[in-house]
Amino acid sequence: MKVAIIGAGVMGLSTAYYLSKLGAEVTVFEQKYLLYGASGRNSGGITPMIDKKELIPFALKSLELYDKLPAEVDFNFLFRKDGYVKVAASDADAEKLKKDVRIQNELGVKSKIVEPSEVKELVPDFNPDSIVLASYCSESGVIFPWPVIWGLARGCRENGVEIKDQTAVDEIVIEGGVRGVRAGGEFHKADVVVNAAGAWSNKVSEKAGVKLENKILKEEICVTESIKPYLDPYIYDITYGVYLSQSARGEIVGGITGREVQEISTDSTLEFAARYAKRATQLIPMLKGLAMLRQWAGVYDEGKDGLPVVGFTEVDGFVQANGLGKHTGMIVAPALGRELARLIVKGDNPNLKEFSPRRF
Amino acid sequence: MVKERKIVCRCEDLTEEEIIHAIEEGYDNLESLKRYTGATTGACQGKGCLMHIIRILSQKTGKSPEEIGVTTQRPPVNPVPLYVLSEGGESE
């Protein structure tokens, strides 16, 4: 079986990797370079504390895969499991945290509610007056997204996957069903074409004549200068959308959850820097003197009902693998890619039925 | 010997040898090389090392500096403390 995957982000590469293990002949087409899209621009927060119950089993399975994959592909992902704290700054959001934790616990996530004073024990210099309530999960942490992509790419290549960067797919050739793609001036025969193009998925889907109405979100993010190991858990304020953590390089990496946009743009704004700095220093006042070194933006997508879009479409051989959503792409992609590889090879996979593009 | 180490990026403590090794590993375009080595992403934001990186890439790949291009420049130009940023930019 020949499979063409469009997009070399975490979803495209994990699908390619597991497909290659099942014996498929895979080519991945990347319009720019590895890490150009959202997989190279996110902050690496990894937790099964997700507020969409459909995604939680995939997050739990991905945590297991993230333990195994580095040895399999011979690349250290720099995954640090120092916990994840979600904080709420309003009473309504505090109730949401409580409800989410109940559902998470039912599905096997070891998350719990913690009082603001307890957050101070997890996070030095935390200002408990800046929040109402928090939730915490120790089986979570921070991964460095770049080595995840390099490592998956390495595993793919070892298994014979060809990754063509700087190669945009110009045409998806369909005669009855998928016949292949035209990219870089050449025709590449394929039995299956997978659209794992993230924020570009709607446009790619158009090339197959399939309507896809994923939301496109733009998210801004920044890093400070490096400091010695200081901040263990990843912190996400669900009320303000502000999140921050310390990277393996010692920088404090933080941002504000994405907002829907009509057009893809990766401009940086001062408005973001100011909003982020204000809330981050309310949460941890000691960060005030730390200097921001650089800021950037990324774009990603989310299914219009909030869930990923993964599975076969009405065009025979054309597969969606996109819409992974806010704060969830890096954590669900390994397990989602593995299940998708099984779907493609076997033609059926009940584990993915909730994400089928045919639900719309 | 220490005196034989040619430091290319002072912020990330990268030697010329390490840059060449990364290029040989396949990170042979500027954007990938930057991300793999960390060069140009430190406190000086490439002011000290970008030209050296382009020179080494040019020598190793045979591409001209024009073909290699430059990395995307990110704001702020110089580091700015969070307490300064938190005072500005209110528009909502």
PDB file of C-alpha atoms in Angstrom, chain A residues 65-272:
ATOM      1  CA  LEU A  65       3.981   5.857  23.788  1.00  0.00           C
ATOM      2  CA  TYR A  66       6.063   8.876  24.825  1.00  0.00           C
ATOM      3  CA  ASP A  67       7.794   6.567  27.314  1.00  0.00           C
ATOM      4  CA  LYS A  68       8.564   3.982  24.619  1.00  0.00           C
ATOM      5  CA  LEU A  69       9.171   6.045  21.483  1.00  0.00           C
ATOM      6  CA  PRO A  70      12.479   7.707  22.425  1.00  0.00           C
ATOM      7  CA  ALA A  71      14.162   4.295  22.744  1.00  0.00           C
ATOM      8  CA  GLU A  72      12.438   3.005  19.610  1.00  0.00           C
ATOM      9  CA  VAL A  73      13.591   5.889  17.435  1.00  0.00           C
ATOM     10  CA  ASP A  74      16.842   6.499  19.336  1.00  0.00           C
ATOM     11  CA  PHE A  75      16.177  10.148  20.131  1.00  0.00           C
ATOM     12  CA  ASN A  76      15.654  11.837  23.502  1.00  0.00           C
ATOM     13  CA  PHE A  77      12.392  13.845  23.543  1.00  0.00           C
ATOM     14  CA  LEU A  78      13.439  15.629  26.769  1.00  0.00           C
ATOM     15  CA  PHE A  79      10.106  14.814  28.427  1.00  0.00           C
ATOM     16  CA  ARG A  80      10.111  15.979  32.038  1.00  0.00           C
ATOM     17  CA  LYS A  81       7.207  14.670  34.115  1.00  0.00           C
ATOM     18  CA  ASP A  82       7.138  17.324  36.810  1.00  0.00           C
ATOM     19  CA  GLY A  83       3.375  17.748  36.828  1.00  0.00           C
ATOM     20  CA  TYR A  84       0.774  20.074  35.361  1.00  0.00           C
ATOM     21  CA  VAL A  85      -1.328  22.641  37.204  1.00  0.00           C
ATOM     22  CA  LYS A  86      -4.510  24.157  35.833  1.00  0.00           C
ATOM     23  CA  VAL A  87      -5.654  27.248  37.693  1.00  0.00           C
ATOM     24  CA  ALA A  88      -8.998  29.037  37.663  1.00  0.00           C
ATOM     25  CA  ALA A  89      -9.448  32.720  38.439  1.00  0.00           C
ATOM     26  CA  SER A  90     -13.253  32.787  38.555  1.00  0.00           C
ATOM     27  CA  ASP A  91     -15.876  30.824  40.465  1.00  0.00           C
ATOM     28  CA  ALA A  92     -17.385  29.527  37.233  1.00  0.00           C
ATOM     29  CA  ASP A  93     -14.017  28.211  36.076  1.00  0.00           C
ATOM     30  CA  ALA A  94     -13.393  26.677  39.511  1.00  0.00           C
ATOM     31  CA  GLU A  95     -16.626  24.690  39.045  1.00  0.00           C
ATOM     32  CA  LYS A  96     -15.435  23.668  35.581  1.00  0.00           C
ATOM     33  CA  LEU A  97     -12.162  22.355  37.043  1.00  0.00           C
ATOM     34  CA  LYS A  98     -14.107  20.293  39.598  1.00  0.00           C
ATOM     35  CA  LYS A  99     -16.379  18.823  36.923  1.00  0.00           C
ATOM     36  CA  ASP A 100     -13.433  18.100  34.611  1.00  0.00           C
ATOM     37  CA  VAL A 101     -11.489  16.339  37.369  1.00  0.00           C
ATOM     38  CA  ARG A 102     -14.522  14.120  38.144  1.00  0.00           C
ATOM     39  CA  ILE A 103     -14.734  13.018  34.508  1.00  0.00           C
ATOM     40  CA  GLN A 104     -10.959  12.602  34.243  1.00  0.00           C
ATOM     41  CA  ASN A 105     -10.898  10.404  37.364  1.00  0.00           C
ATOM     42  CA  GLU A 106     -13.670   8.207  35.942  1.00  0.00           C
ATOM     43  CA  LEU A 107     -11.517   7.635  32.869  1.00  0.00           C
ATOM     44  CA  GLY A 108      -8.416   6.748  34.884  1.00  0.00           C
ATOM     45  CA  VAL A 109      -6.584  10.079  35.048  1.00  0.00           C
ATOM     46  CA  LYS A 110      -4.959  10.673  38.432  1.00  0.00           C
ATOM     47  CA  SER A 111      -5.832  14.356  38.583  1.00  0.00           C
ATOM     48  CA  LYS A 112      -7.054  16.123  41.719  1.00  0.00           C
ATOM     49  CA  ILE A 113      -8.338  19.451  42.945  1.00  0.00           C
ATOM     50  CA  VAL A 114      -5.844  21.531  44.926  1.00  0.00           C
ATOM     51  CA  GLU A 115      -6.341  24.704  46.922  1.00  0.00           C
ATOM     52  CA  PRO A 116      -4.433  27.881  46.008  1.00  0.00           C
ATOM     53  CA  SER A 117      -2.237  27.470  49.101  1.00  0.00           C
ATOM     54  CA  GLU A 118      -1.227  23.997  47.886  1.00  0.00           C
ATOM     55  CA  VAL A 119      -0.191  25.367  44.497  1.00  0.00           C
ATOM     56  CA  LYS A 120       2.391  27.381  46.390  1.00  0.00           C
ATOM     57  CA  GLU A 121       3.972  24.101  47.475  1.00  0.00           C
ATOM     58  CA  LEU A 122       4.242  22.999  43.843  1.00  0.00           C
ATOM     59  CA  VAL A 123       5.353  26.334  42.421  1.00  0.00           C
ATOM     60  CA  PRO A 124       7.850  28.516  44.276  1.00  0.00           C
ATOM     61  CA  ASP A 125       6.840  32.155  44.654  1.00  0.00           C
ATOM     62  CA  PHE A 126       3.303  31.420  43.406  1.00  0.00           C
ATOM     63  CA  ASN A 127       0.765  34.059  44.371  1.00  0.00           C
ATOM     64  CA  PRO A 128      -2.266  32.167  45.768  1.00  0.00           C
ATOM     65  CA  ASP A 129      -4.353  35.363  45.736  1.00  0.00           C
ATOM     66  CA  SER A 130      -4.280  35.376  41.928  1.00  0.00           C
ATOM     67  CA  ILE A 131      -6.547  32.319  41.641  1.00  0.00           C
ATOM     68  CA  VAL A 132      -9.689  30.715  43.091  1.00  0.00           C
ATOM     69  CA  LEU A 133      -8.896  27.014  42.683  1.00  0.00           C
ATOM     70  CA  ALA A 134      -6.557  24.648  40.858  1.00  0.00           C
ATOM     71  CA  SER A 135      -6.277  21.096  39.601  1.00  0.00           C
ATOM     72  CA  TYR A 136      -3.114  19.037  39.430  1.00  0.00           C
ATOM     73  CA  CYS A 137      -1.873  15.893  37.730  1.00  0.00           C
ATOM     74  CA  SER A 138       1.562  14.464  38.457  1.00  0.00           C
ATOM     75  CA  GLU A 139       1.584  12.164  35.401  1.00  0.00           C
ATOM     76  CA  SER A 140       2.093  15.161  33.135  1.00  0.00           C
ATOM     77  CA  GLY A 141       4.773  17.629  32.300  1.00  0.00           C
ATOM     78  CA  VAL A 142       6.722  19.371  29.601  1.00  0.00           C
ATOM     79  CA  ILE A 143       8.116  17.858  26.431  1.00  0.00           C
ATOM     80  CA  PHE A 144      10.445  19.632  24.020  1.00  0.00           C
ATOM     81  CA  PRO A 145       8.403  19.537  20.787  1.00  0.00           C
ATOM     82  CA  TRP A 146      11.425  19.866  18.502  1.00  0.00           C
ATOM     83  CA  PRO A 147      13.096  16.553  19.404  1.00  0.00           C
ATOM     84  CA  VAL A 148       9.686  14.862  19.203  1.00  0.00           C
ATOM     85  CA  ILE A 149       9.582  15.850  15.527  1.00  0.00           C
ATOM     86  CA  TRP A 150      13.268  15.109  14.875  1.00  0.00           C
ATOM     87  CA  GLY A 151      12.927  11.765  16.616  1.00  0.00           C
ATOM     88  CA  LEU A 152       9.754  10.731  14.802  1.00  0.00           C
ATOM     89  CA  ALA A 153      11.373  11.802  11.512  1.00  0.00           C
ATOM     90  CA  ARG A 154      14.391   9.685  12.331  1.00  0.00           C
ATOM     91  CA  GLY A 155      12.211   6.678  13.173  1.00  0.00           C
ATOM     92  CA  CYS A 156      10.268   7.195   9.945  1.00  0.00           C
ATOM     93  CA  ARG A 157      13.424   7.340   7.817  1.00  0.00           C
ATOM     94  CA  GLU A 158      14.852   4.228   9.505  1.00  0.00           C
ATOM     95  CA  ASN A 159      11.659   2.440   8.458  1.00  0.00           C
ATOM     96  CA  GLY A 160      12.004   3.607   4.864  1.00  0.00           C
ATOM     97  CA  VAL A 161       9.616   6.579   4.934  1.00  0.00           C
ATOM     98  CA  GLU A 162      10.637   9.343   2.562  1.00  0.00           C
ATOM     99  CA  ILE A 163      10.171  12.859   3.976  1.00  0.00           C
ATOM    100  CA  LYS A 164      10.159  15.505   1.253  1.00  0.00           C
ATOM    101  CA  ASP A 165      10.549  18.970   2.715  1.00  0.00           C
ATOM    102  CA  GLN A 166      10.103  22.207   0.733  1.00  0.00           C
ATOM    103  CA  THR A 167       7.631  20.210  -1.342  1.00  0.00           C
ATOM    104  CA  ALA A 168       4.082  21.543  -1.368  1.00  0.00           C
ATOM    105  CA  VAL A 169       1.412  19.301  -2.824  1.00  0.00           C
ATOM    106  CA  ASP A 170      -0.069  21.178  -5.791  1.00  0.00           C
ATOM    107  CA  GLU A 171      -2.742  18.696  -6.723  1.00  0.00           C
ATOM    108  CA  ILE A 172      -4.461  15.651  -5.273  1.00  0.00           C
ATOM    109  CA  VAL A 173      -5.238  13.463  -8.263  1.00  0.00           C
ATOM    110  CA  ILE A 174      -8.657  11.834  -8.006  1.00  0.00           C
ATOM    111  CA  GLU A 175     -10.232   9.586 -10.625  1.00  0.00           C
ATOM    112  CA  GLY A 176     -13.085   7.835  -8.915  1.00  0.00           C
ATOM    113  CA  GLY A 177     -10.850   7.567  -5.854  1.00  0.00           C
ATOM    114  CA  VAL A 178      -7.394   8.794  -4.905  1.00  0.00           C
ATOM    115  CA  ARG A 179      -4.716   8.076  -7.527  1.00  0.00           C
ATOM    116  CA  GLY A 180      -1.836  10.138  -6.133  1.00  0.00           C
ATOM    117  CA  VAL A 181      -0.505  13.637  -5.679  1.00  0.00           C
ATOM    118  CA  ARG A 182       1.362  16.080  -7.834  1.00  0.00           C
ATOM    119  CA  ALA A 183       4.148  17.794  -5.885  1.00  0.00           C
ATOM    120  CA  GLY A 184       7.390  19.490  -6.876  1.00  0.00           C
ATOM    121  CA  GLY A 185       6.520  19.039 -10.545  1.00  0.00           C
ATOM    122  CA  GLU A 186       6.216  15.253 -10.262  1.00  0.00           C
ATOM    123  CA  PHE A 187       3.361  12.785  -9.986  1.00  0.00           C
ATOM    124  CA  HIS A 188       3.543  10.449  -6.994  1.00  0.00           C
ATOM    125  CA  LYS A 189       1.225   7.460  -7.126  1.00  0.00           C
ATOM    126  CA  ALA A 190      -0.680   6.791  -3.892  1.00  0.00           C
ATOM    127  CA  ASP A 191      -3.574   4.608  -2.820  1.00  0.00           C
ATOM    128  CA  VAL A 192      -4.254   6.795   0.184  1.00  0.00           C
ATOM    129  CA  VAL A 193      -3.658  10.517   0.772  1.00  0.00           C
ATOM    130  CA  VAL A 194      -3.662  11.756   4.376  1.00  0.00           C
ATOM    131  CA  ASN A 195      -4.364  15.418   5.109  1.00  0.00           C
ATOM    132  CA  ALA A 196      -2.304  16.191   8.225  1.00  0.00           C
ATOM    133  CA  ALA A 197      -1.732  19.824   7.321  1.00  0.00           C
ATOM    134  CA  GLY A 198      -2.868  21.446  10.586  1.00  0.00           C
ATOM    135  CA  ALA A 199      -3.962  25.040   9.998  1.00  0.00           C
ATOM    136  CA  TRP A 200      -3.620  24.449   6.240  1.00  0.00           C
ATOM    137  CA  SER A 201      -5.978  21.441   6.295  1.00  0.00           C
ATOM    138  CA  ASN A 202      -9.024  23.267   4.942  1.00  0.00           C
ATOM    139  CA  LYS A 203      -7.024  24.346   1.883  1.00  0.00           C
ATOM    140  CA  VAL A 204      -5.542  20.886   1.352  1.00  0.00           C
ATOM    141  CA  SER A 205      -8.974  19.299   1.659  1.00  0.00           C
ATOM    142  CA  GLU A 206     -10.268  21.620  -1.083  1.00  0.00           C
ATOM    143  CA  LYS A 207      -7.723  20.068  -3.443  1.00  0.00           C
ATOM    144  CA  ALA A 208      -9.507  16.755  -2.976  1.00  0.00           C
ATOM    145  CA  GLY A 209     -12.876  18.426  -3.463  1.00  0.00           C
ATOM    146  CA  VAL A 210     -13.832  17.695   0.135  1.00  0.00           C
ATOM    147  CA  LYS A 211     -15.322  20.434   2.272  1.00  0.00           C
ATOM    148  CA  LEU A 212     -13.601  20.778   5.641  1.00  0.00           C
ATOM    149  CA  GLU A 213     -14.588  23.568   7.986  1.00  0.00           C
ATOM    150  CA  ASN A 214     -12.014  23.389  10.741  1.00  0.00           C
ATOM    151  CA  LYS A 215     -11.535  26.489  12.850  1.00  0.00           C
ATOM    152  CA  ILE A 216      -8.130  28.128  12.384  1.00  0.00           C
ATOM    153  CA  LEU A 217      -6.536  29.472  15.546  1.00  0.00           C
ATOM    154  CA  LYS A 218      -3.592  31.785  15.969  1.00  0.00           C
ATOM    155  CA  GLU A 219      -1.602  31.611  19.177  1.00  0.00           C
ATOM    156  CA  GLU A 220       1.188  33.868  20.401  1.00  0.00           C
ATOM    157  CA  ILE A 221       3.981  32.680  22.629  1.00  0.00           C
ATOM    158  CA  CYS A 222       7.318  33.900  23.959  1.00  0.00           C
ATOM    159  CA  VAL A 223      10.448  32.947  25.883  1.00  0.00           C
ATOM    160  CA  THR A 224      12.493  34.709  28.496  1.00  0.00           C
ATOM    161  CA  GLU A 225      16.198  34.485  29.095  1.00  0.00           C
ATOM    162  CA  SER A 226      17.326  31.197  30.657  1.00  0.00           C
ATOM    163  CA  ILE A 227      17.460  30.722  34.411  1.00  0.00           C
ATOM    164  CA  LYS A 228      18.533  27.749  36.485  1.00  0.00           C
ATOM    165  CA  PRO A 229      15.921  24.989  37.051  1.00  0.00           C
ATOM    166  CA  TYR A 230      13.180  26.864  38.893  1.00  0.00           C
ATOM    167  CA  LEU A 231       9.723  25.897  37.721  1.00  0.00           C
ATOM    168  CA  ASP A 232       8.802  22.211  37.803  1.00  0.00           C
ATOM    169  CA  PRO A 233       5.155  21.909  36.691  1.00  0.00           C
ATOM    170  CA  TYR A 234       3.470  23.365  33.633  1.00  0.00           C
ATOM    171  CA  ILE A 235       0.929  26.042  34.637  1.00  0.00           C
ATOM    172  CA  TYR A 236      -2.187  26.877  32.628  1.00  0.00           C
ATOM    173  CA  ASP A 237      -4.646  29.545  33.712  1.00  0.00           C
ATOM    174  CA  ILE A 238      -7.945  28.515  32.119  1.00  0.00           C
ATOM    175  CA  THR A 239      -9.589  31.863  32.882  1.00  0.00           C
ATOM    176  CA  TYR A 240      -7.045  34.099  31.158  1.00  0.00           C
ATOM    177  CA  GLY A 241      -5.703  31.460  28.738  1.00  0.00           C
ATOM    178  CA  VAL A 242      -2.193  32.269  29.975  1.00  0.00           C
ATOM    179  CA  TYR A 243       0.229  29.382  30.391  1.00  0.00           C
ATOM    180  CA  LEU A 244       3.901  29.033  31.222  1.00  0.00           C
ATOM    181  CA  SER A 245       6.550  26.468  32.014  1.00  0.00           C
ATOM    182  CA  GLN A 246      10.306  26.145  32.051  1.00  0.00           C
ATOM    183  CA  SER A 247      11.986  24.598  29.043  1.00  0.00           C
ATOM    184  CA  ALA A 248      14.858  22.149  29.051  1.00  0.00           C
ATOM    185  CA  ARG A 249      17.044  25.126  28.112  1.00  0.00           C
ATOM    186  CA  GLY A 250      15.955  27.040  31.218  1.00  0.00           C
ATOM    187  CA  GLU A 251      13.774  29.619  29.486  1.00  0.00           C
ATOM    188  CA  ILE A 252      10.333  30.426  30.842  1.00  0.00           C
ATOM    189  CA  VAL A 253       8.126  29.616  27.846  1.00  0.00           C
ATOM    190  CA  GLY A 254       4.628  31.015  27.907  1.00  0.00           C
ATOM    191  CA  GLY A 255       1.729  32.166  25.833  1.00  0.00           C
ATOM    192  CA  ILE A 256      -1.972  32.785  25.586  1.00  0.00           C
ATOM    193  CA  THR A 257      -4.387  30.218  24.157  1.00  0.00           C
ATOM    194  CA  GLY A 258      -5.211  30.796  20.500  1.00  0.00           C
ATOM    195  CA  ARG A 259      -8.083  32.764  19.055  1.00  0.00           C
ATOM    196  CA  GLU A 260      -9.975  31.993  15.883  1.00  0.00           C
ATOM    197  CA  VAL A 261      -8.741  33.822  12.795  1.00  0.00           C
ATOM    198  CA  GLN A 262      -9.995  33.957   9.228  1.00  0.00           C
ATOM    199  CA  GLU A 263      -6.590  34.058   7.563  1.00  0.00           C
ATOM    200  CA  ILE A 264      -3.325  32.362   8.482  1.00  0.00           C
ATOM    201  CA  SER A 265      -0.936  34.882  10.033  1.00  0.00           C
ATOM    202  CA  THR A 266       2.080  34.549  12.291  1.00  0.00           C
ATOM    203  CA  ASP A 267       2.607  38.215  13.160  1.00  0.00           C
ATOM    204  CA  SER A 268       3.715  39.067  16.695  1.00  0.00           C
ATOM    205  CA  THR A 269       1.929  41.785  18.661  1.00  0.00           C
ATOM    206  CA  LEU A 270       2.848  44.019  21.584  1.00  0.00           C
ATOM    207  CA  GLU A 271      -0.693  43.561  22.871  1.00  0.00           C
ATOM    208  CA  PHE A 272       0.066  39.878  23.453  1.00  0.00           C
TER     209      PHE A 272
END
